[in-house]
Short mmCIF file of C-alpha atoms and ligand atoms in Angstrom, two decimals:
data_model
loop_
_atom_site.label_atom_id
_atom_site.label_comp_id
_atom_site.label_asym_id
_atom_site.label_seq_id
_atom_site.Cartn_x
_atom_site.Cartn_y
_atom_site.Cartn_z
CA UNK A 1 83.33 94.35 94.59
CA UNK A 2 80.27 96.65 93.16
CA UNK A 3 81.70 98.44 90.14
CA UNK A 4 79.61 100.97 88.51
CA UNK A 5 81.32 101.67 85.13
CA UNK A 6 82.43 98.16 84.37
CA UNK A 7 80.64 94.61 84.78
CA UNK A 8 82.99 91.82 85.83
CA UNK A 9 82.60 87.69 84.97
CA UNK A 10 84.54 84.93 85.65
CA UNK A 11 83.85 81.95 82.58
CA UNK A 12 86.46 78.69 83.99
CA UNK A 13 89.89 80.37 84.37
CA UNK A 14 88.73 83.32 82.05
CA UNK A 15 88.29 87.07 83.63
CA UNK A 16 85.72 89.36 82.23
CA UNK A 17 85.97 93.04 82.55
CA UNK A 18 83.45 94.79 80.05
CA UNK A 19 83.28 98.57 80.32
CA UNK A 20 80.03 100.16 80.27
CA UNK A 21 79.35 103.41 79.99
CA UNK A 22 77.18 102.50 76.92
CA UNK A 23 75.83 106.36 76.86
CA UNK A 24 79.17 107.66 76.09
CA UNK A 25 80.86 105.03 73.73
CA UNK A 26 82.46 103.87 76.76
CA UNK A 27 84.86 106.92 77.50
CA UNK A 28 86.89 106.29 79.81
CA UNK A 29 86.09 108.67 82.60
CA UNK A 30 88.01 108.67 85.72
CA UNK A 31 85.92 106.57 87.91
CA UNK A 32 85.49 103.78 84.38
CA UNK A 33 89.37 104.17 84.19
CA UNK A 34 90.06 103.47 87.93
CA UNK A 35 87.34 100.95 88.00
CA UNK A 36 88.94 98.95 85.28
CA UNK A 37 92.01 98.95 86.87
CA UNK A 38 90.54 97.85 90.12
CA UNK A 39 88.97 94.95 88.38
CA UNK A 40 92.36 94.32 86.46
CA UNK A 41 94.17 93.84 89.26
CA UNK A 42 91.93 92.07 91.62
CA UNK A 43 91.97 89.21 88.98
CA UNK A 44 95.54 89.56 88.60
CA UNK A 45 95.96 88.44 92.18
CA UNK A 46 93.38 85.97 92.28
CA UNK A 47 95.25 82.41 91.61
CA UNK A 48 92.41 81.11 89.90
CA UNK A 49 92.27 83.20 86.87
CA UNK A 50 94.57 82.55 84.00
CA UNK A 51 93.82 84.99 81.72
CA UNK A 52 91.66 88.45 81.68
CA UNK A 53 89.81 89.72 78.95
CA UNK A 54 88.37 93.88 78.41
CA UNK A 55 85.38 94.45 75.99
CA UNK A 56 83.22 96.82 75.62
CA UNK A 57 79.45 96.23 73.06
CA UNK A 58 78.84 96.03 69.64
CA UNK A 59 78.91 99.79 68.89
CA UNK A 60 82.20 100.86 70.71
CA UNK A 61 85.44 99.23 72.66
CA UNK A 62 85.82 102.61 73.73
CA UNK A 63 85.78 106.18 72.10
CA UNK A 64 88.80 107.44 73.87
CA UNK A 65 89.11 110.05 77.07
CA UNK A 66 86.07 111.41 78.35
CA UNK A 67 86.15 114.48 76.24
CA UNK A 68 83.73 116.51 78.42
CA UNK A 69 85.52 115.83 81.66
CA UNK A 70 88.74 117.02 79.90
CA UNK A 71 87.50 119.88 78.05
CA UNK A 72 87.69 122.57 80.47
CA UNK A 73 91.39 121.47 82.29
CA UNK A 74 94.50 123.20 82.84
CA UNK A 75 97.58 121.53 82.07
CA UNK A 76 98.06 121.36 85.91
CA UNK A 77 94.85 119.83 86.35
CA UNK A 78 95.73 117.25 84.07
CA UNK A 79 99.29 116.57 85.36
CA UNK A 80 98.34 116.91 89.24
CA UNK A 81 94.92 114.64 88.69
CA UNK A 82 97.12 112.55 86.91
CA UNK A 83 94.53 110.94 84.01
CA UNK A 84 96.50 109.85 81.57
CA UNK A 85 99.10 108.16 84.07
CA UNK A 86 96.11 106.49 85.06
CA UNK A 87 96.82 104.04 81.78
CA UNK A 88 99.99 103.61 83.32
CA UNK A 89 98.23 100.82 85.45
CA UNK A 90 98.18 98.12 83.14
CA UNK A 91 101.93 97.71 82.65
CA UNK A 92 101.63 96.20 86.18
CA UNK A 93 99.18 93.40 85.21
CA UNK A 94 101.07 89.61 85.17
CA UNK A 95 98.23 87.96 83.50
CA UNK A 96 98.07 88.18 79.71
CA UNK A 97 95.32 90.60 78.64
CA UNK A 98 93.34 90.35 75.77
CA UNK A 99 91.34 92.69 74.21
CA UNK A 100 88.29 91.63 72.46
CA UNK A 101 87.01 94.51 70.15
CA UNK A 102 83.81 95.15 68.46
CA UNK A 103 83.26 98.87 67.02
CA UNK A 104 85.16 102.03 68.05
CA UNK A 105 88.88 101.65 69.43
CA UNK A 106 89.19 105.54 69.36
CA UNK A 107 91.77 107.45 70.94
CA UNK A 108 92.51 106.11 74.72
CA UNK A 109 90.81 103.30 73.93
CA UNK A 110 92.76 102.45 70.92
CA UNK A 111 95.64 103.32 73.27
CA UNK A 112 94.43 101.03 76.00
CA UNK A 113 94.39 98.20 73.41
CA UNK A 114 97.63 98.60 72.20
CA UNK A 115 98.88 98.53 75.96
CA UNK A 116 97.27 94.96 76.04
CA UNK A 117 98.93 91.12 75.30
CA UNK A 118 96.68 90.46 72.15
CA UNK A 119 93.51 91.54 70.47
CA UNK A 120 90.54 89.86 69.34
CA UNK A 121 89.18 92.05 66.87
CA UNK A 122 84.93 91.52 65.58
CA UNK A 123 84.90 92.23 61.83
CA UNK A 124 83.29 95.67 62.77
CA UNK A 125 86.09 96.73 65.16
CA UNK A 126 87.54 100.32 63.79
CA UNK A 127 90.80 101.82 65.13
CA UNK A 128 92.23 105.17 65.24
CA UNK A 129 93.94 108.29 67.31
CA UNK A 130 91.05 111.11 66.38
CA UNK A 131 92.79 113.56 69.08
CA UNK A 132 94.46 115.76 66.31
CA UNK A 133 90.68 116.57 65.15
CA UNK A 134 89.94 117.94 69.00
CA UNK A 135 93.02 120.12 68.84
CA UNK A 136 95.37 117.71 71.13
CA UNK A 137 97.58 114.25 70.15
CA UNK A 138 97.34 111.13 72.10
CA UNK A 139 98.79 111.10 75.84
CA UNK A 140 98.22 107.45 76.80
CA UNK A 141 100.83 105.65 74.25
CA UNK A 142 99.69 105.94 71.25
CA UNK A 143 102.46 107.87 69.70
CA UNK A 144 104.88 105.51 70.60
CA UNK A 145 103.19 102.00 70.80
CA UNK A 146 101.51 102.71 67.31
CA UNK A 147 105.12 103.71 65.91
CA UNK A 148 107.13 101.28 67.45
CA UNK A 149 103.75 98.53 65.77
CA UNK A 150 102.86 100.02 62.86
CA UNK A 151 106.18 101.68 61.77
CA UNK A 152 106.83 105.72 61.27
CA UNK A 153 104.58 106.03 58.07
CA UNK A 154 101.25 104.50 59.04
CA UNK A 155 101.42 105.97 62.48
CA UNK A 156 102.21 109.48 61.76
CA UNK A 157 98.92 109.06 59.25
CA UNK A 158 97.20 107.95 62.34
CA UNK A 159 98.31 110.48 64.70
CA UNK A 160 98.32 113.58 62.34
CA UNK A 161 95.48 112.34 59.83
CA UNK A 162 93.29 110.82 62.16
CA UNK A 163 93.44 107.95 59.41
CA UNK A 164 91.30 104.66 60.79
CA UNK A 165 92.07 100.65 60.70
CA UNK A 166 89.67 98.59 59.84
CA UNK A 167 89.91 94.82 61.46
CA UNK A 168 91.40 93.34 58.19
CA UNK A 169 93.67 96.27 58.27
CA UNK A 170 94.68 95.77 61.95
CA UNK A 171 94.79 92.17 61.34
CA UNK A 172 97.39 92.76 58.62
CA UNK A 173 99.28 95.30 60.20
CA UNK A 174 99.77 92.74 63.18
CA UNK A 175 97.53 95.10 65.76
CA UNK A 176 95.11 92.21 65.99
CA UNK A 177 95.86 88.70 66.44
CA UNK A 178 92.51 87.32 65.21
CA UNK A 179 89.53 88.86 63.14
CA UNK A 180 85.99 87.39 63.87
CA UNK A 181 82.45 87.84 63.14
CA UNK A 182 80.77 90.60 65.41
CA UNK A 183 78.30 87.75 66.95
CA UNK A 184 80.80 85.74 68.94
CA UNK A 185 83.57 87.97 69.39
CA UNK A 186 83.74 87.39 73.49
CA UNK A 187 83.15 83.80 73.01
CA UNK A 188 85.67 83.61 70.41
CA UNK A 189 88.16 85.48 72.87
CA UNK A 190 87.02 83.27 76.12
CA UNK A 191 88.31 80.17 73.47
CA UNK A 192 91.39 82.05 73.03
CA UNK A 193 92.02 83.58 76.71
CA UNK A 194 90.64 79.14 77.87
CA UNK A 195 93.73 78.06 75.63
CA UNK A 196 96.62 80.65 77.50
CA UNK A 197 94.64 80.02 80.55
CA UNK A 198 95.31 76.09 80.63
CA UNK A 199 99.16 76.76 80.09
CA UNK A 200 101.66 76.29 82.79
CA UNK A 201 101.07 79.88 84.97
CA UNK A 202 104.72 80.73 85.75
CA UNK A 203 106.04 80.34 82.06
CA UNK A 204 102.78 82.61 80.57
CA UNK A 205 104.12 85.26 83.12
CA UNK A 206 107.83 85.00 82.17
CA UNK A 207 106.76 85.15 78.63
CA UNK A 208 104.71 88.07 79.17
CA UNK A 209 107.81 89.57 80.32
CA UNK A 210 110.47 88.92 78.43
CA UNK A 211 108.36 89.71 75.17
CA UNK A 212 107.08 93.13 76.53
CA UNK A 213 110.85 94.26 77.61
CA UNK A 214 111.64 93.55 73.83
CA UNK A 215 109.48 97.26 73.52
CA UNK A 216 111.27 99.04 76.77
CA UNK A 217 114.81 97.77 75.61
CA UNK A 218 117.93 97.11 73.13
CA UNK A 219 118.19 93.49 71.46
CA UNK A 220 121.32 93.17 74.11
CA UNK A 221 119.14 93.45 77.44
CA UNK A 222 116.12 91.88 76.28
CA UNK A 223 117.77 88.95 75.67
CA UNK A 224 119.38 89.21 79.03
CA UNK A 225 116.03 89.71 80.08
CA UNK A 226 114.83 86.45 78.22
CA UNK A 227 117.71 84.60 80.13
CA UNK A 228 116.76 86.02 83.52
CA UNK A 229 113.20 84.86 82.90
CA UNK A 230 114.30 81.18 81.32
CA UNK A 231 116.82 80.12 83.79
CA UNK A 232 114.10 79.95 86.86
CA UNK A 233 112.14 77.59 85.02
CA UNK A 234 114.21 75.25 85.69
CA UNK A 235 113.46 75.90 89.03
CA UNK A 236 109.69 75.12 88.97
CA UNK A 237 107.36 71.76 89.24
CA UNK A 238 105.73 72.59 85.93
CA UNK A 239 109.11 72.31 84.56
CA UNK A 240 109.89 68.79 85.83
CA UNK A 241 106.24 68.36 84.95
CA UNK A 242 105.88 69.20 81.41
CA UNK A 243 109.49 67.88 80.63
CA UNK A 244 108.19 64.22 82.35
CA UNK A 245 104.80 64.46 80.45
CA UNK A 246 106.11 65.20 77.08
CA UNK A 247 108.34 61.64 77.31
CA UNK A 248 105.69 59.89 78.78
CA UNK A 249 103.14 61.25 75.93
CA UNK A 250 100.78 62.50 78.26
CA UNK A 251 99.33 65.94 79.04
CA UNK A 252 101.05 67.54 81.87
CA UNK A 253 99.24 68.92 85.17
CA UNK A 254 100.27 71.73 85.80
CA UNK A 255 100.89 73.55 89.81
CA UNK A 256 101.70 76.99 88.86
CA UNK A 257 104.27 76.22 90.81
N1 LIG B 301 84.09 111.60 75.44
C1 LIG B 301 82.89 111.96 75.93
N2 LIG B 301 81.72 111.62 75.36
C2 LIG B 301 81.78 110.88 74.24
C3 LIG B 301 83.00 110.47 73.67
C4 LIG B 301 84.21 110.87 74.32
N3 LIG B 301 85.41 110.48 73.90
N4 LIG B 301 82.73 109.77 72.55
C5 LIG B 301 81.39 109.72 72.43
N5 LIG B 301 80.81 110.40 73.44
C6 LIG B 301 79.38 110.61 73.69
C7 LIG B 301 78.80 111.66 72.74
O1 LIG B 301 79.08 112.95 73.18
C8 LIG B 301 77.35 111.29 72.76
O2 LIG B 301 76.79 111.79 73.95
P1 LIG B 301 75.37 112.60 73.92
O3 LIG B 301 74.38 111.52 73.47
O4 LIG B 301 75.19 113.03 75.33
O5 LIG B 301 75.49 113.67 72.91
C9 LIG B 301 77.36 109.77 72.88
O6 LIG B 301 78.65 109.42 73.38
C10 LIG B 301 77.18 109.06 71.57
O7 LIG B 301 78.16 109.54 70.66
P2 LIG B 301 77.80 110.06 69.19
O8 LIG B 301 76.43 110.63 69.13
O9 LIG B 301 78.93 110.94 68.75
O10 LIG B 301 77.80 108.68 68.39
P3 LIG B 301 78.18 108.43 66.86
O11 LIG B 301 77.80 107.02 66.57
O12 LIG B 301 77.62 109.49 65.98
O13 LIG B 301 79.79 108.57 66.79
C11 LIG B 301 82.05 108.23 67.56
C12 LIG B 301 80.61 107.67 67.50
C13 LIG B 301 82.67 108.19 66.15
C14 LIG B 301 82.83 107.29 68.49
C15 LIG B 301 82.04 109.67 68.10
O14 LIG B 301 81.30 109.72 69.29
C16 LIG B 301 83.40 110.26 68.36
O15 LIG B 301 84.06 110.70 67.42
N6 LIG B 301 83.81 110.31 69.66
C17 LIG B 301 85.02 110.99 70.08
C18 LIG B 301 86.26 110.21 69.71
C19 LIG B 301 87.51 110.96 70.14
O16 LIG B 301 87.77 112.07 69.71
N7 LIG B 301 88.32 110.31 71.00
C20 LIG B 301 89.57 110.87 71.50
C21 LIG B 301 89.37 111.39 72.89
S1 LIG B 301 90.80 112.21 73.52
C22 LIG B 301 91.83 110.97 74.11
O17 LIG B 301 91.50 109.80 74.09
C23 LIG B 301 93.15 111.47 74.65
C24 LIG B 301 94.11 110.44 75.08
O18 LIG B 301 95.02 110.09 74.36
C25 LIG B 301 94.05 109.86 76.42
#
Protein backbone atom coordinates (compact mmCIF):
# COMPACT_ATOMS: atom_id res chain seq x y z
CA UNK A 1 0.00 0.00 0.00
CA UNK A 2 1.63 3.61 -1.00
CA UNK A 3 0.71 5.94 1.84
CA UNK A 4 1.55 9.49 1.48
CA UNK A 5 1.13 10.99 5.00
CA UNK A 6 2.45 8.08 6.98
CA UNK A 7 5.55 5.61 6.43
CA UNK A 8 4.87 2.03 7.45
CA UNK A 9 7.68 -0.83 8.82
CA UNK A 10 7.43 -4.07 9.92
CA UNK A 11 10.68 -4.88 12.67
CA UNK A 12 9.91 -9.11 13.65
CA UNK A 13 6.27 -9.11 14.86
CA UNK A 14 6.44 -5.24 15.47
CA UNK A 15 4.19 -2.73 13.14
CA UNK A 16 5.43 0.69 12.39
CA UNK A 17 3.16 3.47 11.47
CA UNK A 18 5.07 6.92 11.75
CA UNK A 19 3.09 9.95 10.63
CA UNK A 20 4.73 12.42 8.56
CA UNK A 21 3.61 15.45 7.72
CA UNK A 22 6.89 16.87 9.21
CA UNK A 23 5.87 20.52 7.70
CA UNK A 24 2.92 20.76 9.86
CA UNK A 25 3.92 19.08 13.27
CA UNK A 26 2.19 16.19 11.93
CA UNK A 27 -1.52 17.50 11.99
CA UNK A 28 -3.58 15.22 11.36
CA UNK A 29 -5.29 16.19 8.15
CA UNK A 30 -7.91 14.09 6.67
CA UNK A 31 -6.01 12.12 4.21
CA UNK A 32 -2.88 11.59 7.43
CA UNK A 33 -5.97 10.62 9.62
CA UNK A 34 -7.51 8.11 7.12
CA UNK A 35 -4.13 6.98 6.12
CA UNK A 36 -3.26 6.01 9.62
CA UNK A 37 -6.19 4.20 10.00
CA UNK A 38 -5.69 2.35 6.81
CA UNK A 39 -2.31 1.32 7.98
CA UNK A 40 -3.83 0.48 11.52
CA UNK A 41 -5.98 -1.82 10.34
CA UNK A 42 -4.22 -3.55 7.59
CA UNK A 43 -1.74 -4.70 10.37
CA UNK A 44 -4.49 -5.51 12.55
CA UNK A 45 -5.55 -8.20 10.12
CA UNK A 46 -2.31 -9.36 9.16
CA UNK A 47 -1.57 -12.62 11.48
CA UNK A 48 1.91 -11.91 11.59
CA UNK A 49 2.02 -8.77 13.52
CA UNK A 50 1.68 -8.81 17.24
CA UNK A 51 1.81 -5.51 18.16
CA UNK A 52 1.61 -1.90 16.27
CA UNK A 53 3.35 1.02 17.20
CA UNK A 54 2.43 5.19 15.96
CA UNK A 55 5.29 7.81 16.17
CA UNK A 56 5.81 10.67 14.77
CA UNK A 57 9.94 12.68 14.92
CA UNK A 58 11.78 14.29 17.40
CA UNK A 59 9.99 17.68 17.24
CA UNK A 60 6.25 16.57 17.33
CA UNK A 61 3.94 13.21 17.87
CA UNK A 62 1.44 15.35 16.49
CA UNK A 63 0.17 19.02 17.03
CA UNK A 64 -3.45 18.19 16.97
CA UNK A 65 -6.27 18.76 13.98
CA UNK A 66 -5.16 20.36 10.99
CA UNK A 67 -6.07 23.81 12.10
CA UNK A 68 -6.13 25.33 8.57
CA UNK A 69 -8.33 22.67 7.07
CA UNK A 70 -10.75 23.31 9.99
CA UNK A 71 -10.66 26.93 10.21
CA UNK A 72 -13.14 27.96 7.77
CA UNK A 73 -16.03 24.93 8.56
CA UNK A 74 -19.53 25.00 9.44
CA UNK A 75 -20.68 22.89 12.11
CA UNK A 76 -22.39 20.84 9.29
CA UNK A 77 -19.30 20.51 7.51
CA UNK A 78 -17.74 19.14 10.38
CA UNK A 79 -20.57 16.74 11.43
CA UNK A 80 -21.46 15.59 7.69
CA UNK A 81 -17.45 15.18 6.76
CA UNK A 82 -17.34 13.51 9.85
CA UNK A 83 -13.43 14.42 11.13
CA UNK A 84 -13.44 13.94 14.42
CA UNK A 85 -15.45 10.51 14.18
CA UNK A 86 -12.65 9.75 12.10
CA UNK A 87 -10.67 8.98 15.67
CA UNK A 88 -13.42 6.81 16.25
CA UNK A 89 -11.38 4.19 14.15
CA UNK A 90 -9.04 3.04 16.58
CA UNK A 91 -11.50 1.60 19.11
CA UNK A 92 -11.78 -1.12 16.41
CA UNK A 93 -8.06 -2.11 16.45
CA UNK A 94 -7.46 -5.86 18.34
CA UNK A 95 -3.79 -5.45 18.49
CA UNK A 96 -2.38 -3.50 21.42
CA UNK A 97 -1.19 -0.05 20.27
CA UNK A 98 1.51 1.74 21.57
CA UNK A 99 2.36 5.07 21.24
CA UNK A 100 5.90 6.07 21.22
CA UNK A 101 6.19 9.93 21.77
CA UNK A 102 8.90 12.34 21.26
CA UNK A 103 7.87 16.24 21.32
CA UNK A 104 4.36 17.68 20.85
CA UNK A 105 1.23 15.44 21.85
CA UNK A 106 -1.06 18.54 21.24
CA UNK A 107 -4.63 18.48 20.96
CA UNK A 108 -5.88 15.41 18.59
CA UNK A 109 -2.79 14.07 18.90
CA UNK A 110 -2.70 14.05 22.59
CA UNK A 111 -6.23 12.68 22.07
CA UNK A 112 -5.10 9.99 19.69
CA UNK A 113 -2.60 8.86 22.37
CA UNK A 114 -4.82 8.60 25.03
CA UNK A 115 -7.13 6.39 22.69
CA UNK A 116 -4.03 4.00 22.50
CA UNK A 117 -2.97 0.61 24.83
CA UNK A 118 0.26 2.30 26.30
CA UNK A 119 2.72 5.06 25.70
CA UNK A 120 6.28 5.24 25.35
CA UNK A 121 7.07 8.64 26.15
CA UNK A 122 11.06 10.29 24.98
CA UNK A 123 12.10 12.59 27.84
CA UNK A 124 11.13 15.54 25.48
CA UNK A 125 7.55 14.34 24.83
CA UNK A 126 5.05 17.38 25.97
CA UNK A 127 1.27 16.86 26.34
CA UNK A 128 -1.65 19.04 26.32
CA UNK A 129 -5.38 20.05 24.90
CA UNK A 130 -4.34 23.80 23.48
CA UNK A 131 -7.98 23.96 21.72
CA UNK A 132 -9.39 26.43 24.40
CA UNK A 133 -6.52 28.95 23.10
CA UNK A 134 -8.11 28.59 19.29
CA UNK A 135 -11.56 29.35 20.62
CA UNK A 136 -12.91 25.51 20.57
CA UNK A 137 -12.38 22.35 23.31
CA UNK A 138 -11.26 18.99 22.27
CA UNK A 139 -13.73 16.77 20.04
CA UNK A 140 -11.70 13.54 19.73
CA UNK A 141 -11.78 12.30 23.61
CA UNK A 142 -9.96 14.31 25.35
CA UNK A 143 -12.52 15.61 27.71
CA UNK A 144 -13.43 12.42 28.81
CA UNK A 145 -10.35 10.05 28.47
CA UNK A 146 -8.15 12.82 30.23
CA UNK A 147 -10.91 12.99 33.13
CA UNK A 148 -11.72 9.59 33.49
CA UNK A 149 -7.05 9.30 33.60
CA UNK A 150 -6.10 12.15 35.15
CA UNK A 151 -9.10 12.83 37.49
CA UNK A 152 -11.56 16.14 37.38
CA UNK A 153 -8.83 18.64 38.68
CA UNK A 154 -5.84 18.12 36.40
CA UNK A 155 -8.04 17.70 33.40
CA UNK A 156 -10.24 20.62 33.66
CA UNK A 157 -6.58 22.58 33.99
CA UNK A 158 -5.83 20.88 30.79
CA UNK A 159 -8.90 21.49 28.93
CA UNK A 160 -9.69 25.09 30.18
CA UNK A 161 -5.94 26.22 30.94
CA UNK A 162 -4.32 24.69 28.18
CA UNK A 163 -1.88 23.53 31.11
CA UNK A 164 0.99 20.97 29.52
CA UNK A 165 2.57 17.45 30.87
CA UNK A 166 5.82 17.01 30.70
CA UNK A 167 7.04 13.11 30.33
CA UNK A 168 7.91 12.86 34.11
CA UNK A 169 4.59 14.42 34.65
CA UNK A 170 2.73 11.97 32.33
CA UNK A 171 4.79 9.27 33.66
CA UNK A 172 3.52 10.08 37.16
CA UNK A 173 0.13 10.76 36.36
CA UNK A 174 0.02 7.14 34.77
CA UNK A 175 -0.50 8.70 30.95
CA UNK A 176 2.81 7.08 30.06
CA UNK A 177 3.94 3.74 30.85
CA UNK A 178 7.68 4.35 30.32
CA UNK A 179 9.89 7.60 30.04
CA UNK A 180 13.09 7.31 27.83
CA UNK A 181 15.82 9.27 26.39
CA UNK A 182 14.77 11.09 23.05
CA UNK A 183 17.60 8.93 21.06
CA UNK A 184 16.04 5.49 21.25
CA UNK A 185 12.57 6.13 21.91
CA UNK A 186 11.23 3.74 18.81
CA UNK A 187 13.78 1.23 19.64
CA UNK A 188 12.93 1.36 23.16
CA UNK A 189 9.12 0.90 22.13
CA UNK A 190 9.96 -1.98 19.35
CA UNK A 191 11.62 -3.77 22.86
CA UNK A 192 8.44 -3.11 24.50
CA UNK A 193 5.78 -3.76 21.53
CA UNK A 194 8.76 -7.43 20.79
CA UNK A 195 7.82 -8.39 24.53
CA UNK A 196 3.56 -8.14 24.04
CA UNK A 197 4.26 -9.34 20.62
CA UNK A 198 5.82 -12.83 21.77
CA UNK A 199 2.74 -13.39 24.15
CA UNK A 200 0.09 -15.89 23.44
CA UNK A 201 -2.19 -13.73 20.58
CA UNK A 202 -5.70 -14.68 21.75
CA UNK A 203 -5.13 -13.78 25.54
CA UNK A 204 -3.31 -10.10 24.49
CA UNK A 205 -6.69 -9.57 22.59
CA UNK A 206 -9.02 -10.65 25.44
CA UNK A 207 -6.97 -8.55 27.69
CA UNK A 208 -7.17 -5.68 25.51
CA UNK A 209 -10.76 -6.07 25.95
CA UNK A 210 -11.73 -6.67 29.07
CA UNK A 211 -9.34 -3.81 30.38
CA UNK A 212 -10.70 -1.18 27.86
CA UNK A 213 -14.56 -2.07 28.80
CA UNK A 214 -13.39 -1.22 32.44
CA UNK A 215 -13.61 2.72 30.72
CA UNK A 216 -17.12 2.07 28.68
CA UNK A 217 -18.70 0.31 31.83
CA UNK A 218 -19.80 -0.20 35.68
CA UNK A 219 -17.45 -2.49 37.95
CA UNK A 220 -20.64 -5.07 37.59
CA UNK A 221 -20.36 -5.58 33.63
CA UNK A 222 -16.81 -5.28 33.26
CA UNK A 223 -16.27 -7.98 35.28
CA UNK A 224 -18.88 -9.86 33.39
CA UNK A 225 -16.99 -8.74 30.60
CA UNK A 226 -13.65 -10.15 32.15
CA UNK A 227 -15.56 -13.54 32.57
CA UNK A 228 -16.85 -13.58 29.00
CA UNK A 229 -13.29 -12.99 27.81
CA UNK A 230 -11.59 -15.68 30.48
CA UNK A 231 -13.85 -18.55 30.08
CA UNK A 232 -12.83 -19.13 26.14
CA UNK A 233 -9.39 -19.53 27.07
CA UNK A 234 -9.97 -22.48 28.16
CA UNK A 235 -10.98 -23.20 24.90
CA UNK A 236 -7.68 -22.48 23.06
CA UNK A 237 -4.22 -24.53 22.29
CA UNK A 238 -2.19 -21.78 23.91
CA UNK A 239 -4.11 -22.57 26.92
CA UNK A 240 -3.29 -26.31 27.07
CA UNK A 241 0.04 -24.97 25.89
CA UNK A 242 1.18 -22.54 28.37
CA UNK A 243 -0.57 -24.55 31.26
CA UNK A 244 1.73 -27.87 29.94
CA UNK A 245 4.88 -25.61 29.58
CA UNK A 246 4.74 -23.93 32.86
CA UNK A 247 4.86 -27.74 34.66
CA UNK A 248 7.27 -28.91 32.39
CA UNK A 249 9.54 -25.60 33.01
CA UNK A 250 9.80 -24.80 29.58
CA UNK A 251 8.77 -21.83 27.41
CA UNK A 252 5.57 -22.41 25.72
CA UNK A 253 4.98 -22.14 21.77
CA UNK A 254 2.46 -20.49 21.21
CA UNK A 255 -0.47 -21.04 17.92
CA UNK A 256 -2.57 -18.08 18.38
CA UNK A 257 -4.83 -20.50 18.38
N1 LIG B 1 -2.68 22.53 12.24
C1 LIG B 1 -2.14 23.03 11.10
N2 LIG B 1 -0.85 23.43 11.00
C2 LIG B 1 -0.09 23.31 12.10
C3 LIG B 1 -0.59 22.80 13.31
C4 LIG B 1 -1.96 22.41 13.36
N3 LIG B 1 -2.51 21.85 14.44
N4 LIG B 1 0.40 22.84 14.22
C5 LIG B 1 1.50 23.32 13.60
N5 LIG B 1 1.20 23.62 12.32
C6 LIG B 1 2.08 24.19 11.29
C7 LIG B 1 2.32 25.68 11.53
O1 LIG B 1 1.25 26.44 11.04
C8 LIG B 1 3.61 25.88 10.79
O2 LIG B 1 3.32 25.95 9.41
P1 LIG B 1 3.98 27.12 8.49
O3 LIG B 1 5.47 26.80 8.55
O4 LIG B 1 3.37 26.90 7.15
O5 LIG B 1 3.69 28.41 9.15
C9 LIG B 1 4.36 24.58 11.02
O6 LIG B 1 3.38 23.61 11.40
C10 LIG B 1 5.37 24.66 12.14
O7 LIG B 1 4.70 25.12 13.31
P2 LIG B 1 5.24 26.34 14.20
O8 LIG B 1 6.00 27.32 13.37
O9 LIG B 1 4.08 26.86 14.98
O10 LIG B 1 6.28 25.57 15.14
P3 LIG B 1 6.69 25.93 16.64
O11 LIG B 1 7.84 25.04 16.96
O12 LIG B 1 6.88 27.39 16.81
O13 LIG B 1 5.42 25.51 17.54
C11 LIG B 1 3.60 24.08 18.23
C12 LIG B 1 5.01 24.16 17.61
C13 LIG B 1 3.67 24.47 19.71
C14 LIG B 1 3.16 22.61 18.09
C15 LIG B 1 2.63 25.02 17.48
O14 LIG B 1 2.73 24.78 16.09
C16 LIG B 1 1.19 24.90 17.88
O15 LIG B 1 0.80 25.45 18.90
N6 LIG B 1 0.37 24.21 17.04
C17 LIG B 1 -1.07 24.15 17.21
C18 LIG B 1 -1.46 23.24 18.36
C19 LIG B 1 -2.96 23.21 18.54
O16 LIG B 1 -3.60 24.23 18.79
N7 LIG B 1 -3.55 22.01 18.42
C20 LIG B 1 -4.99 21.80 18.57
C21 LIG B 1 -5.63 21.66 17.22
S1 LIG B 1 -7.39 21.54 17.32
C22 LIG B 1 -7.73 19.90 17.67
O17 LIG B 1 -6.84 19.07 17.76
C23 LIG B 1 -9.20 19.59 17.85
C24 LIG B 1 -9.54 18.22 18.24
O18 LIG B 1 -9.78 17.94 19.40
C25 LIG B 1 -9.68 17.16 17.25
Amino acid sequence: MAYTTVITETRGRVGIVQLNRPQAMNAFNTAMLTELFDALEAFDKDNHIGAIIVTGNEKAFAAGADIKEMAEASPFQMITEGRVELWDRIRGIKKPVIAAVSGWALGGGCEFVLSCDMVIASESAKFGQPEITIGIIPGAGGTQRLARLLGKQLAMEMVINNRTLTAAEALHFGLANRVVPVDGCLEAAVAFAEEIASRAPLAVRMGKDAVNAAFETSLTEGLKTEKRNFYPLFSTEDQKEGMQAFIEKRKADWKGK
